Tab-separated table of C-alpha atoms in Angstrom:
chain	number	residue	atom	x	y	z
A	1	MET	CA	-40.509	-28.689	-11.433
A	2	LYS	CA	-42.535	-26.196	-13.386
A	3	ALA	CA	-43.005	-26.439	-17.274
A	4	PHE	CA	-40.355	-24.751	-19.189
A	5	VAL	CA	-41.307	-21.251	-20.835
A	6	PHE	CA	-37.589	-20.762	-22.262
A	7	PHE	CA	-37.255	-19.807	-25.696
A	8	ALA	CA	-35.953	-22.395	-28.117
A	9	GLY	CA	-33.468	-21.742	-30.987
A	10	SER	CA	-29.714	-21.788	-31.748
A	11	VAL	CA	-26.791	-19.437	-30.965
A	12	LEU	CA	-26.127	-18.703	-34.742
A	13	SER	CA	-26.235	-15.071	-34.355
A	14	ALA	CA	-23.406	-15.270	-31.674
A	15	ILE	CA	-21.340	-17.762	-33.555
A	16	LEU	CA	-21.492	-15.333	-36.775
A	17	PHE	CA	-20.577	-12.445	-34.818
A	18	ALA	CA	-17.503	-14.311	-33.176
A	19	SER	CA	-16.048	-15.604	-36.498
A	20	GLY	CA	-13.985	-13.820	-38.990
A	21	VAL	CA	-13.400	-10.603	-36.689
A	22	PHE	CA	-9.746	-10.495	-36.999
A	23	ALA	CA	-7.445	-8.990	-39.499
A	24	GLN	CA	-4.283	-9.796	-37.864
A	25	GLY	CA	-2.866	-13.013	-36.273
A	26	VAL	CA	-2.655	-13.781	-32.809
A	27	PRO	CA	0.667	-11.882	-31.465
A	28	ALA	CA	3.113	-13.476	-28.959
A	29	VAL	CA	2.538	-11.994	-25.547
A	30	ARG	CA	4.147	-12.270	-21.853
A	31	LEU	CA	2.909	-11.315	-18.363
A	32	LEU	CA	4.519	-8.190	-17.238
A	33	PRO	CA	4.538	-7.852	-13.270
A	34	PHE	CA	2.145	-5.158	-11.934
A	35	ILE	CA	1.585	-6.386	-8.260
A	36	THR	CA	3.943	-9.313	-7.147
A	37	ASP	CA	3.488	-9.077	-3.169
A	38	GLY	CA	1.333	-7.616	-0.461
A	39	LEU	CA	-1.831	-9.522	-1.614
A	40	ALA	CA	-3.928	-12.026	0.318
A	41	SER	CA	-5.913	-14.315	-1.717
A	42	PRO	CA	-6.776	-11.752	-4.635
A	43	VAL	CA	-9.755	-13.175	-6.823
A	44	PHE	CA	-10.878	-10.100	-8.819
A	45	MET	CA	-9.925	-6.632	-9.780
A	46	THR	CA	-11.837	-3.855	-11.362
A	47	SER	CA	-11.962	-0.002	-12.074
A	48	ALA	CA	-14.574	2.255	-10.833
A	49	GLY	CA	-15.273	3.530	-14.276
A	50	ASP	CA	-14.889	7.230	-13.013
A	51	GLY	CA	-11.888	8.628	-14.861
A	52	THR	CA	-9.450	8.229	-11.977
A	53	ASN	CA	-7.843	4.972	-13.552
A	54	ARG	CA	-7.670	3.574	-9.914
A	55	LEU	CA	-7.827	0.029	-9.631
A	56	PHE	CA	-10.108	-2.074	-6.898
A	57	ILE	CA	-8.757	-5.467	-5.752
A	58	VAL	CA	-10.917	-7.720	-4.204
A	59	GLU	CA	-9.366	-10.165	-1.562
A	60	GLN	CA	-11.373	-13.312	-0.828
A	61	ARG	CA	-10.684	-13.005	2.754
A	62	GLY	CA	-13.212	-10.117	2.830
A	63	ILE	CA	-11.077	-6.822	1.927
A	64	ILE	CA	-11.311	-4.654	-1.151
A	65	ARG	CA	-8.403	-2.642	-1.928
A	66	VAL	CA	-7.657	0.483	-3.904
A	67	LEU	CA	-4.684	1.282	-5.941
A	68	GLN	CA	-3.709	4.695	-7.190
A	69	PRO	CA	-2.258	4.948	-10.760
A	70	GLY	CA	1.678	5.053	-10.737
A	71	THR	CA	1.901	3.086	-7.628
A	72	THR	CA	2.287	-0.480	-6.654
A	73	THR	CA	1.129	-0.445	-3.232
A	74	PRO	CA	-2.685	-0.733	-2.612
A	75	ALA	CA	-4.610	0.588	0.530
A	76	ASP	CA	-7.499	-0.760	2.276
A	77	PHE	CA	-10.990	0.508	0.870
A	78	LEU	CA	-13.537	-1.761	2.344
A	79	ASN	CA	-13.225	-4.562	5.123
A	80	ILE	CA	-16.015	-6.754	5.632
A	81	THR	CA	-14.152	-9.799	6.939
A	82	ALA	CA	-16.484	-10.010	9.741
A	83	LEU	CA	-19.419	-10.706	7.365
A	84	VAL	CA	-17.669	-13.227	5.011
A	85	ARG	CA	-17.399	-16.930	5.394
A	86	PHE	CA	-13.834	-17.516	3.738
A	87	GLY	CA	-12.243	-20.736	2.666
A	88	GLY	CA	-12.280	-22.890	-0.481
A	89	GLU	CA	-14.503	-21.404	-2.887
A	90	ARG	CA	-16.155	-19.109	-0.409
A	91	GLY	CA	-15.501	-15.757	0.550
A	92	LEU	CA	-15.611	-12.097	-0.961
A	93	LEU	CA	-15.752	-12.904	-4.835
A	94	GLY	CA	-17.373	-9.972	-6.662
A	95	LEU	CA	-17.497	-6.155	-7.062
A	96	ALA	CA	-19.303	-3.944	-9.431
A	97	PHE	CA	-19.524	0.069	-9.536
A	98	HIS	CA	-22.704	1.456	-10.421
A	99	PRO	CA	-22.675	3.132	-13.981
A	100	GLN	CA	-22.931	6.663	-12.199
A	101	TYR	CA	-20.566	5.760	-9.313
A	102	SER	CA	-19.006	9.225	-9.926
A	103	THR	CA	-22.158	11.141	-8.767
A	104	ASN	CA	-23.963	8.546	-6.649
A	105	ARG	CA	-21.000	6.898	-4.962
A	106	ARG	CA	-22.778	3.172	-4.959
A	107	PHE	CA	-21.125	-0.104	-5.369
A	108	PHE	CA	-22.150	-3.572	-4.814
A	109	VAL	CA	-20.284	-6.787	-3.591
A	110	TYR	CA	-20.995	-10.579	-3.861
A	111	TYR	CA	-20.056	-12.537	-1.017
A	112	THR	CA	-20.960	-15.795	1.032
A	113	ARG	CA	-21.977	-14.906	4.439
A	114	GLN	CA	-21.341	-15.936	8.081
A	115	PRO	CA	-22.436	-18.229	9.396
A	116	ASP	CA	-24.238	-20.013	7.082
A	117	GLY	CA	-22.465	-19.479	3.506
A	118	ALA	CA	-25.556	-18.065	1.972
A	119	ILE	CA	-24.836	-15.841	-1.179
A	120	GLN	CA	-25.367	-12.200	-0.257
A	121	ILE	CA	-25.062	-9.129	-2.708
A	122	GLY	CA	-24.716	-5.949	-0.636
A	123	GLU	CA	-24.659	-2.313	-1.552
A	124	TYR	CA	-22.111	0.270	-0.111
A	125	GLN	CA	-21.215	3.883	-0.720
A	126	VAL	CA	-17.801	5.534	-0.738
A	127	SER	CA	-17.230	7.926	1.937
A	128	LEU	CA	-18.224	11.475	1.290
A	129	SER	CA	-15.007	12.716	2.804
A	130	ASP	CA	-12.527	10.431	1.318
A	131	PRO	CA	-13.130	8.962	-2.015
A	132	ASN	CA	-10.421	6.006	-1.187
A	133	ILE	CA	-12.527	4.777	1.911
A	134	ALA	CA	-15.762	3.310	1.722
A	135	ASP	CA	-18.678	3.760	4.257
A	136	PRO	CA	-19.006	0.270	6.189
A	137	THR	CA	-22.641	0.308	6.323
A	138	GLU	CA	-24.118	-2.482	4.175
A	139	LYS	CA	-27.741	-2.395	2.565
A	140	ARG	CA	-28.733	-5.805	1.984
A	141	ILE	CA	-30.209	-6.254	-1.736
A	142	ILE	CA	-30.566	-10.031	-2.201
A	143	THR	CA	-29.762	-13.052	-0.128
A	144	ILE	CA	-29.590	-16.539	-1.941
A	145	LEU	CA	-29.627	-19.536	0.349
A	146	HIS	CA	-27.061	-22.247	-0.362
A	147	PRO	CA	-27.336	-25.154	2.232
A	148	GLY	CA	-25.438	-28.102	2.061
A	149	PHE	CA	-22.241	-27.836	0.069
A	150	SER	CA	-19.516	-25.123	0.144
A	151	ASN	CA	-18.745	-25.212	-3.676
A	152	HIS	CA	-20.220	-23.746	-6.639
A	153	ASN	CA	-20.981	-20.155	-5.243
A	154	GLY	CA	-20.641	-18.385	-8.468
A	155	GLY	CA	-18.744	-15.045	-7.964
A	156	THR	CA	-19.413	-12.593	-10.241
A	157	ILE	CA	-21.707	-9.461	-10.148
A	158	ALA	CA	-21.941	-6.775	-12.963
A	159	PHE	CA	-23.988	-4.328	-14.556
A	160	GLY	CA	-25.094	-4.839	-18.018
A	161	PRO	CA	-25.497	-2.217	-20.963
A	162	ASP	CA	-29.245	-1.986	-20.054
A	163	GLY	CA	-28.237	-0.613	-16.648
A	164	TYR	CA	-29.398	-3.622	-14.551
A	165	LEU	CA	-27.413	-5.700	-12.307
A	166	TYR	CA	-26.700	-9.336	-13.074
A	167	ALA	CA	-25.176	-11.955	-10.793
A	168	GLY	CA	-24.452	-15.880	-11.492
A	169	PRO	CA	-25.166	-18.136	-8.291
A	170	GLY	CA	-23.850	-21.522	-8.904
A	171	ASP	CA	-26.000	-24.722	-8.722
A	172	GLY	CA	-25.389	-25.176	-4.911
A	173	GLY	CA	-22.435	-27.429	-4.973
A	174	SER	CA	-21.403	-31.274	-4.958
A	175	ALA	CA	-21.154	-33.230	-7.856
A	176	ASN	CA	-24.194	-33.591	-10.282
A	177	ASP	CA	-26.531	-30.837	-8.938
A	178	PRO	CA	-28.187	-33.194	-6.496
A	179	SER	CA	-31.094	-30.900	-5.725
A	180	GLN	CA	-31.551	-30.222	-9.606
A	181	ASN	CA	-31.317	-26.569	-8.955
A	182	ALA	CA	-30.013	-25.554	-12.270
A	183	GLN	CA	-33.204	-26.602	-14.063
A	184	ASN	CA	-35.663	-25.687	-11.528
A	185	ILE	CA	-37.248	-22.365	-12.374
A	186	ASN	CA	-38.390	-21.706	-8.907
A	187	ARG	CA	-34.677	-21.492	-7.438
A	188	LEU	CA	-32.054	-18.750	-7.991
A	189	LEU	CA	-29.453	-21.288	-7.996
A	190	GLY	CA	-27.624	-22.425	-11.303
A	191	LYS	CA	-28.973	-19.285	-12.945
A	192	ILE	CA	-27.818	-15.819	-14.375
A	193	ILE	CA	-30.132	-13.226	-12.497
A	194	ARG	CA	-31.043	-9.747	-13.329
A	195	ILE	CA	-32.258	-7.066	-11.010
A	196	ASP	CA	-33.235	-3.313	-11.144
A	197	ILE	CA	-31.541	-1.556	-8.143
A	198	ASP	CA	-32.226	1.966	-9.295
A	199	ASN	CA	-36.143	2.246	-9.572
A	200	VAL	CA	-36.900	1.153	-6.033
A	201	PRO	CA	-39.318	2.948	-3.788
A	202	VAL	CA	-37.893	4.095	-0.427
A	203	GLY	CA	-38.385	1.553	2.144
A	204	GLN	CA	-39.385	-1.104	-0.318
A	205	VAL	CA	-38.332	-4.681	0.756
A	206	PRO	CA	-36.719	-6.628	-1.252
A	207	GLN	CA	-34.616	-3.374	-1.985
A	208	TYR	CA	-34.695	-4.103	-5.997
A	209	ASN	CA	-37.248	-4.369	-8.779
A	210	ILE	CA	-37.644	-6.902	-11.631
A	211	PRO	CA	-37.025	-6.016	-15.222
A	212	ALA	CA	-40.288	-6.196	-16.820
A	213	ASN	CA	-38.969	-8.406	-19.618
A	214	ASN	CA	-37.214	-11.097	-17.456
A	215	PRO	CA	-38.706	-14.341	-18.467
A	216	PHE	CA	-40.450	-15.173	-15.391
A	217	ALA	CA	-41.576	-11.673	-14.297
A	218	GLY	CA	-44.893	-11.017	-12.894
A	219	PRO	CA	-47.685	-13.658	-13.134
A	220	THR	CA	-45.561	-16.046	-15.050
A	221	ALA	CA	-44.666	-19.238	-13.255
A	222	GLY	CA	-41.026	-19.293	-11.927
A	223	ALA	CA	-38.681	-16.860	-9.961
A	224	ASP	CA	-38.885	-13.434	-11.120
A	225	GLU	CA	-35.144	-12.633	-10.834
A	226	ILE	CA	-34.031	-15.277	-13.373
A	227	PHE	CA	-32.461	-14.139	-16.727
A	228	ALA	CA	-31.305	-17.475	-17.797
A	229	ILE	CA	-30.877	-21.296	-16.569
A	230	GLY	CA	-29.049	-24.285	-16.685
A	231	LEU	CA	-25.733	-23.052	-15.302
A	232	ARG	CA	-23.325	-25.248	-13.231
A	233	ASN	CA	-20.877	-22.603	-11.858
A	234	PRO	CA	-20.581	-19.436	-13.910
A	235	TYR	CA	-17.823	-18.274	-11.627
A	236	ARG	CA	-16.667	-15.364	-14.048
A	237	PHE	CA	-18.726	-13.891	-16.730
A	238	SER	CA	-18.163	-10.399	-18.329
A	239	PHE	CA	-19.825	-8.112	-20.869
A	240	ASP	CA	-18.092	-7.089	-23.970
A	241	ARG	CA	-17.631	-3.317	-23.652
A	242	GLY	CA	-17.385	-3.156	-27.375
A	243	GLY	CA	-20.201	-2.915	-29.742
A	244	THR	CA	-21.656	-6.241	-29.279
A	245	GLN	CA	-22.076	-5.948	-25.461
A	246	GLN	CA	-22.914	-9.474	-25.401
A	247	LEU	CA	-22.654	-11.427	-22.022
A	248	TRP	CA	-19.786	-14.189	-21.886
A	249	ALA	CA	-20.082	-16.709	-19.270
A	250	ALA	CA	-17.390	-19.369	-18.564
A	251	ASP	CA	-19.156	-22.287	-16.939
A	252	VAL	CA	-17.038	-24.428	-14.886
A	253	GLY	CA	-17.617	-28.049	-16.135
A	254	GLN	CA	-17.558	-31.387	-14.146
A	255	ASN	CA	-15.684	-34.399	-15.463
A	256	VAL	CA	-15.748	-33.788	-19.016
A	257	LEU	CA	-15.866	-30.475	-20.724
A	258	GLU	CA	-15.412	-26.693	-19.963
A	259	GLU	CA	-17.707	-24.534	-21.752
A	260	VAL	CA	-18.230	-20.685	-22.660
A	261	ASP	CA	-21.677	-19.488	-23.494
A	262	ILE	CA	-23.179	-16.249	-24.779
A	263	ILE	CA	-25.824	-15.731	-22.369
A	264	THR	CA	-29.110	-14.099	-23.837
A	265	LEU	CA	-32.646	-13.604	-22.325
A	266	GLY	CA	-34.549	-16.714	-21.534
A	267	ARG	CA	-32.183	-19.410	-22.745
A	268	ASN	CA	-31.315	-22.839	-21.126
A	269	TYR	CA	-27.703	-23.931	-21.125
A	270	GLY	CA	-28.423	-27.310	-20.282
A	271	TRP	CA	-26.963	-28.291	-17.052
A	272	ARG	CA	-27.525	-30.868	-15.491
A	273	VAL	CA	-28.844	-32.731	-18.299
A	274	PHE	CA	-26.058	-31.498	-20.651
A	275	GLU	CA	-22.089	-30.608	-19.736
A	276	GLY	CA	-21.491	-28.677	-22.580
A	277	THR	CA	-22.631	-30.241	-25.779
A	278	GLN	CA	-22.633	-33.994	-23.994
A	279	CYS	CA	-25.485	-35.533	-22.398
A	280	THR	CA	-24.448	-36.284	-18.803
A	281	ASN	CA	-27.069	-39.209	-18.761
A	282	LEU	CA	-28.306	-37.860	-15.323
A	283	ASN	CA	-31.897	-37.211	-17.051
A	284	PRO	CA	-31.059	-39.361	-20.199
A	285	ASN	CA	-34.639	-39.343	-21.375
A	286	GLU	CA	-34.456	-35.417	-21.817
A	287	CYS	CA	-31.177	-35.464	-24.015
A	288	GLU	CA	-32.443	-37.006	-27.388
A	289	GLY	CA	-35.795	-36.198	-28.763
A	290	GLY	CA	-37.016	-34.393	-25.307
A	291	LEU	CA	-38.086	-31.138	-24.305
A	292	MET	CA	-34.678	-30.305	-23.079
A	293	ALA	CA	-32.970	-31.097	-26.402
A	294	ILE	CA	-35.170	-28.730	-27.911
A	295	ASN	CA	-34.615	-25.990	-25.621
A	296	HIS	CA	-30.893	-26.602	-24.880
A	297	THR	CA	-28.533	-23.567	-25.938
A	298	PRO	CA	-25.178	-25.026	-26.628
A	299	PRO	CA	-21.951	-23.297	-25.853
A	300	ILE	CA	-20.287	-21.208	-28.468
A	301	PHE	CA	-17.077	-23.325	-27.492
A	302	GLU	CA	-15.759	-26.070	-25.212
A	303	TYR	CA	-12.854	-27.731	-24.626
A	304	ASN	CA	-11.821	-31.053	-22.705
A	305	HIS	CA	-9.626	-32.036	-19.764
A	306	SER	CA	-6.593	-33.111	-21.460
A	307	ASN	CA	-3.397	-31.937	-20.699
A	308	GLY	CA	-4.271	-31.179	-17.093
A	309	ARG	CA	-7.153	-29.011	-17.945
A	310	CYS	CA	-9.915	-29.095	-15.351
A	311	SER	CA	-11.652	-25.801	-14.735
A	312	ILE	CA	-12.050	-22.675	-16.760
A	313	THR	CA	-11.548	-19.180	-15.487
A	314	GLY	CA	-13.536	-16.742	-17.484
A	315	GLY	CA	-11.895	-13.479	-18.538
A	316	PHE	CA	-12.940	-10.685	-21.019
A	317	VAL	CA	-13.102	-9.854	-24.712
A	318	TYR	CA	-10.226	-7.716	-25.494
A	319	ARG	CA	-11.078	-3.871	-26.327
A	320	GLY	CA	-7.940	-2.251	-25.286
A	321	SER	CA	-6.315	0.559	-26.823
A	322	GLN	CA	-2.796	-0.539	-26.697
A	323	ASP	CA	-3.041	-3.154	-29.490
A	324	ASN	CA	-1.813	-6.050	-27.244
A	325	LEU	CA	-4.201	-8.435	-28.326
A	326	PRO	CA	-6.732	-8.810	-31.494
A	327	LEU	CA	-9.743	-6.417	-30.662
A	328	GLY	CA	-12.688	-8.991	-30.188
A	329	GLY	CA	-10.572	-11.841	-28.892
A	330	TYR	CA	-12.045	-13.531	-25.859
A	331	VAL	CA	-9.173	-14.070	-23.127
A	332	TYR	CA	-9.686	-16.961	-20.698
A	333	ALA	CA	-7.460	-19.643	-18.760
A	334	ASP	CA	-7.590	-23.177	-16.952
A	335	PHE	CA	-7.148	-23.165	-13.452
A	336	CYS	CA	-5.131	-26.219	-13.249
A	337	SER	CA	-2.929	-26.162	-16.326
A	338	GLY	CA	-2.163	-22.502	-16.112
A	339	GLU	CA	-2.741	-22.116	-19.882
A	340	ILE	CA	-3.933	-18.707	-20.950
A	341	PHE	CA	-6.249	-18.875	-24.108
A	342	LEU	CA	-7.717	-16.590	-26.608
A	343	TRP	CA	-10.816	-17.550	-28.556
A	344	ASP	CA	-10.782	-15.972	-32.192
A	345	GLY	CA	-14.176	-17.026	-33.399
A	346	THR	CA	-13.334	-20.322	-34.877
A	347	ARG	CA	-10.651	-21.888	-32.531
A	348	GLN	CA	-8.898	-21.919	-29.232
A	349	ASN	CA	-5.333	-20.356	-29.376
A	350	LEU	CA	-2.527	-20.763	-26.647
A	351	LEU	CA	-1.403	-17.454	-25.649
A	352	LEU	CA	0.848	-18.635	-22.628
A	353	ASN	CA	1.412	-21.427	-20.679
A	354	THR	CA	2.274	-20.284	-17.202
A	355	ASP	CA	2.749	-21.830	-13.684
A	356	ARG	CA	0.073	-19.825	-12.267
A	357	SER	CA	-3.232	-20.993	-10.617
A	358	ILE	CA	-5.392	-18.367	-12.330
A	359	VAL	CA	-8.324	-17.606	-10.429
A	360	GLY	CA	-9.341	-14.350	-12.409
A	361	PHE	CA	-8.695	-11.494	-14.995
A	362	ALA	CA	-9.363	-7.707	-14.672
A	363	GLU	CA	-9.928	-4.994	-16.916
A	364	ASP	CA	-8.641	-1.425	-16.329
A	365	GLU	CA	-10.314	1.665	-17.527
A	366	SER	CA	-8.513	1.434	-21.030
A	367	GLY	CA	-9.718	-2.013	-21.745
A	368	GLU	CA	-6.295	-3.479	-20.891
A	369	ILE	CA	-6.608	-7.193	-19.451
A	370	TYR	CA	-4.477	-8.429	-16.188
A	371	VAL	CA	-4.097	-12.030	-14.974
A	372	ILE	CA	-4.691	-12.715	-11.297
A	373	GLY	CA	-2.848	-15.489	-9.763
A	374	GLN	CA	-3.998	-17.406	-6.608
A	375	SER	CA	-0.630	-16.963	-4.843
A	376	GLY	CA	-1.132	-13.147	-4.891
A	377	THR	CA	0.296	-12.136	-8.071
A	378	ILE	CA	-1.387	-9.511	-10.760
A	379	GLU	CA	0.255	-9.134	-13.965
A	380	ARG	CA	-0.803	-7.427	-17.210
A	381	ILE	CA	-0.848	-8.948	-20.737
A	382	VAL	CA	1.449	-7.254	-23.111
A	383	ARG	CA	3.005	-8.017	-26.314
A	384	ALA	CA	6.107	-9.845	-25.997
A	385	GLU	CA	7.551	-7.674	-28.849
A	386	VAL	CA	6.457	-4.537	-29.994
A	387	LEU	CA	7.230	-1.751	-32.621
A	388	ILE	CA	8.706	1.879	-31.909
A	389	THR	CA	8.464	4.627	-34.544
A	390	GLY	CA	8.806	8.373	-34.520
A	391	ARG	CA	10.241	11.204	-36.369
A	392	ILE	CA	13.186	13.600	-35.867
A	393	PHE	CA	12.495	17.289	-36.517
A	394	THR	CA	14.210	20.639	-37.055
A	395	PRO	CA	13.200	23.364	-34.875
A	396	SER	CA	11.002	24.592	-37.299
A	397	GLY	CA	9.136	21.301	-37.921
A	398	LEU	CA	10.837	19.954	-40.737
A	399	GLY	CA	11.983	16.119	-40.830
A	400	ILE	CA	15.624	15.751	-40.902
A	401	GLN	CA	17.154	12.869	-43.315
A	402	ASN	CA	19.952	10.546	-42.071
A	403	ALA	CA	19.708	11.300	-38.401
A	404	ARG	CA	20.864	8.422	-36.405
A	405	VAL	CA	18.684	6.944	-33.526
A	406	THR	CA	20.019	4.718	-30.866
A	407	LEU	CA	18.026	2.245	-28.729
A	408	THR	CA	19.797	1.043	-25.833
A	409	ASP	CA	18.119	-1.645	-23.684
A	410	SER	CA	18.485	-2.019	-19.908
A	411	GLN	CA	21.547	-4.401	-20.366
A	412	GLY	CA	23.207	-1.806	-22.620
A	413	VAL	CA	22.886	-3.325	-25.755
A	414	PRO	CA	22.457	-0.845	-28.580
A	415	ARG	CA	20.169	-0.909	-31.519
A	416	GLN	CA	20.512	1.857	-34.465
A	417	ALA	CA	18.199	3.339	-37.116
A	418	ASN	CA	18.657	5.992	-39.610
A	419	THR	CA	15.857	8.336	-40.555
A	420	SER	CA	13.958	8.543	-43.953
A	421	SER	CA	13.668	11.620	-46.122
A	422	PHE	CA	10.724	12.753	-43.936
A	423	GLY	CA	12.636	12.123	-40.378
A	424	VAL	CA	10.836	8.724	-39.580
A	425	PHE	CA	12.717	6.080	-37.726
A	426	GLN	CA	11.399	2.722	-36.698
A	427	PHE	CA	12.466	-0.140	-34.684
A	428	ASN	CA	10.693	-3.400	-35.067
A	429	ASP	CA	10.314	-6.535	-32.567
A	430	VAL	CA	11.470	-4.787	-29.571
A	431	PRO	CA	11.125	-6.859	-26.523
A	432	THR	CA	8.785	-5.307	-23.816
A	433	GLY	CA	9.235	-5.317	-19.954
A	434	GLN	CA	12.395	-3.223	-20.060
A	435	THR	CA	13.479	0.223	-19.736
A	436	TYR	CA	15.077	1.831	-22.915
A	437	THR	CA	17.195	4.718	-23.473
A	438	ILE	CA	16.755	6.503	-26.922
A	439	THR	CA	19.206	9.062	-28.580
A	440	ALA	CA	18.976	11.107	-31.651
A	441	ALA	CA	22.186	12.874	-33.527
A	442	SER	CA	22.452	14.572	-36.727
A	443	LYS	CA	25.253	16.717	-38.106
A	444	ARG	CA	23.654	20.303	-37.071
A	445	TYR	CA	21.334	19.602	-33.845
A	446	ARG	CA	21.522	17.995	-30.630
A	447	PHE	CA	18.668	16.382	-29.195
A	448	ASP	CA	17.295	15.411	-25.479
A	449	THR	CA	17.633	11.807	-24.305
A	450	ARG	CA	14.412	10.016	-23.995
A	451	THR	CA	13.456	7.068	-21.552
A	452	VAL	CA	10.941	4.712	-22.112
A	453	ASN	CA	9.498	2.006	-19.906
A	454	LEU	CA	8.342	-0.295	-22.603
A	455	SER	CA	5.091	-2.116	-22.263
A	456	ASN	CA	3.083	-1.418	-25.364
A	457	GLN	CA	3.521	-0.184	-28.998
A	458	VAL	CA	5.043	3.338	-29.255
A	459	SER	CA	4.307	5.232	-32.344
A	460	ASP	CA	4.950	8.925	-31.464
A	461	LEU	CA	8.430	9.072	-30.142
A	462	ASP	CA	9.465	12.157	-31.655
A	463	PHE	CA	12.676	14.464	-31.237
A	464	VAL	CA	12.955	18.059	-31.844
A	465	GLY	CA	16.366	19.652	-32.523
A	466	LEU	CA	17.995	22.060	-30.263
A	467	GLU	CA	20.135	24.893	-31.597
């Protein structure tokens, strides 16, 4: 193993960012069914970021499906089952659309290939004739050999705010990283890697370049593609789409701790010397007073294996527009317990305790978050109860005082409110996941009936009087 050249230091700046970001408490939430049948082994879902609001669902067996807005039945977009080795932790695991997908039609997949289980990153393009079908021709970008064991394949591929492509191969599998891949700077297993897939001369092999500031780029000893080292199995990571744009990685633990790291250039996250903040005693001389103790970047938070917890599933920092969660909160889950959590910068908050085996999360174009269950379910996280407000107007635009507004739920139970002097009405703590009928009445005017399928806050439910 070559000498470390990684940068020492703390993650104080990341912790300071994470703390104190919430002006409100954590709301009660529920899971709103989105797709409940017709999927086989879904593990991921994402948008193309092209303004169409389509969602693309990754099925582990080797199929990507596309879902049109307003529908619940996805269609096949790409089928590469013949290339994919599927089973256990292997399969088609990741998908990323190029930031300029709407013009260049490029997207990238991450899978374990037939027959050897190596990790493959491949490039595809959407068909010129049909935006809902991909051209099945693959351009192989990078292959990472993964011999010996079937687990710890990682699974995420994503474009960073710098325009480069990131991936997170696991440490090669088994327990205790027997080949010590994660700390070996000459191997890509157990790392976050970063490559440039845009500035590549035609015909160059491999078909990517190395960002100039990668820690081992050029003559520096170590694999050029490495961005950070010391990961066990960063199955799911994501970039904060908000102002910070930090890379949050949930690194699956072994026997004791599950951890979340803010991944930054050139850092060492400790495995196999550390599991979270604890020394594993696999390399005991490196834990206290050694080079590893100096170079180790600890997680921003971790949790233990109490209450049936055993494996973290990483999610996203919430940046949605519908106020379903506090902005800046990191959403994640435990695969074994079915619990969904939100990290608020200082503590782990339990959002929901579900019976799901949660294998992934998803973000749509507006930043709302979805939960993917191993059994084939996809559900959206919404507030359990929300606020409905609006105004009642005359035809000339004046607010009508003391108009009566009736809100009737799907079971026929009504609630009523009277408008203020400016024509404003408000209903508090309205349960989501139902279709409501809203009617308005006043002495002089009649109003159209409104229907709302409620899944988030409604602040502009206005009625204009009819003569």
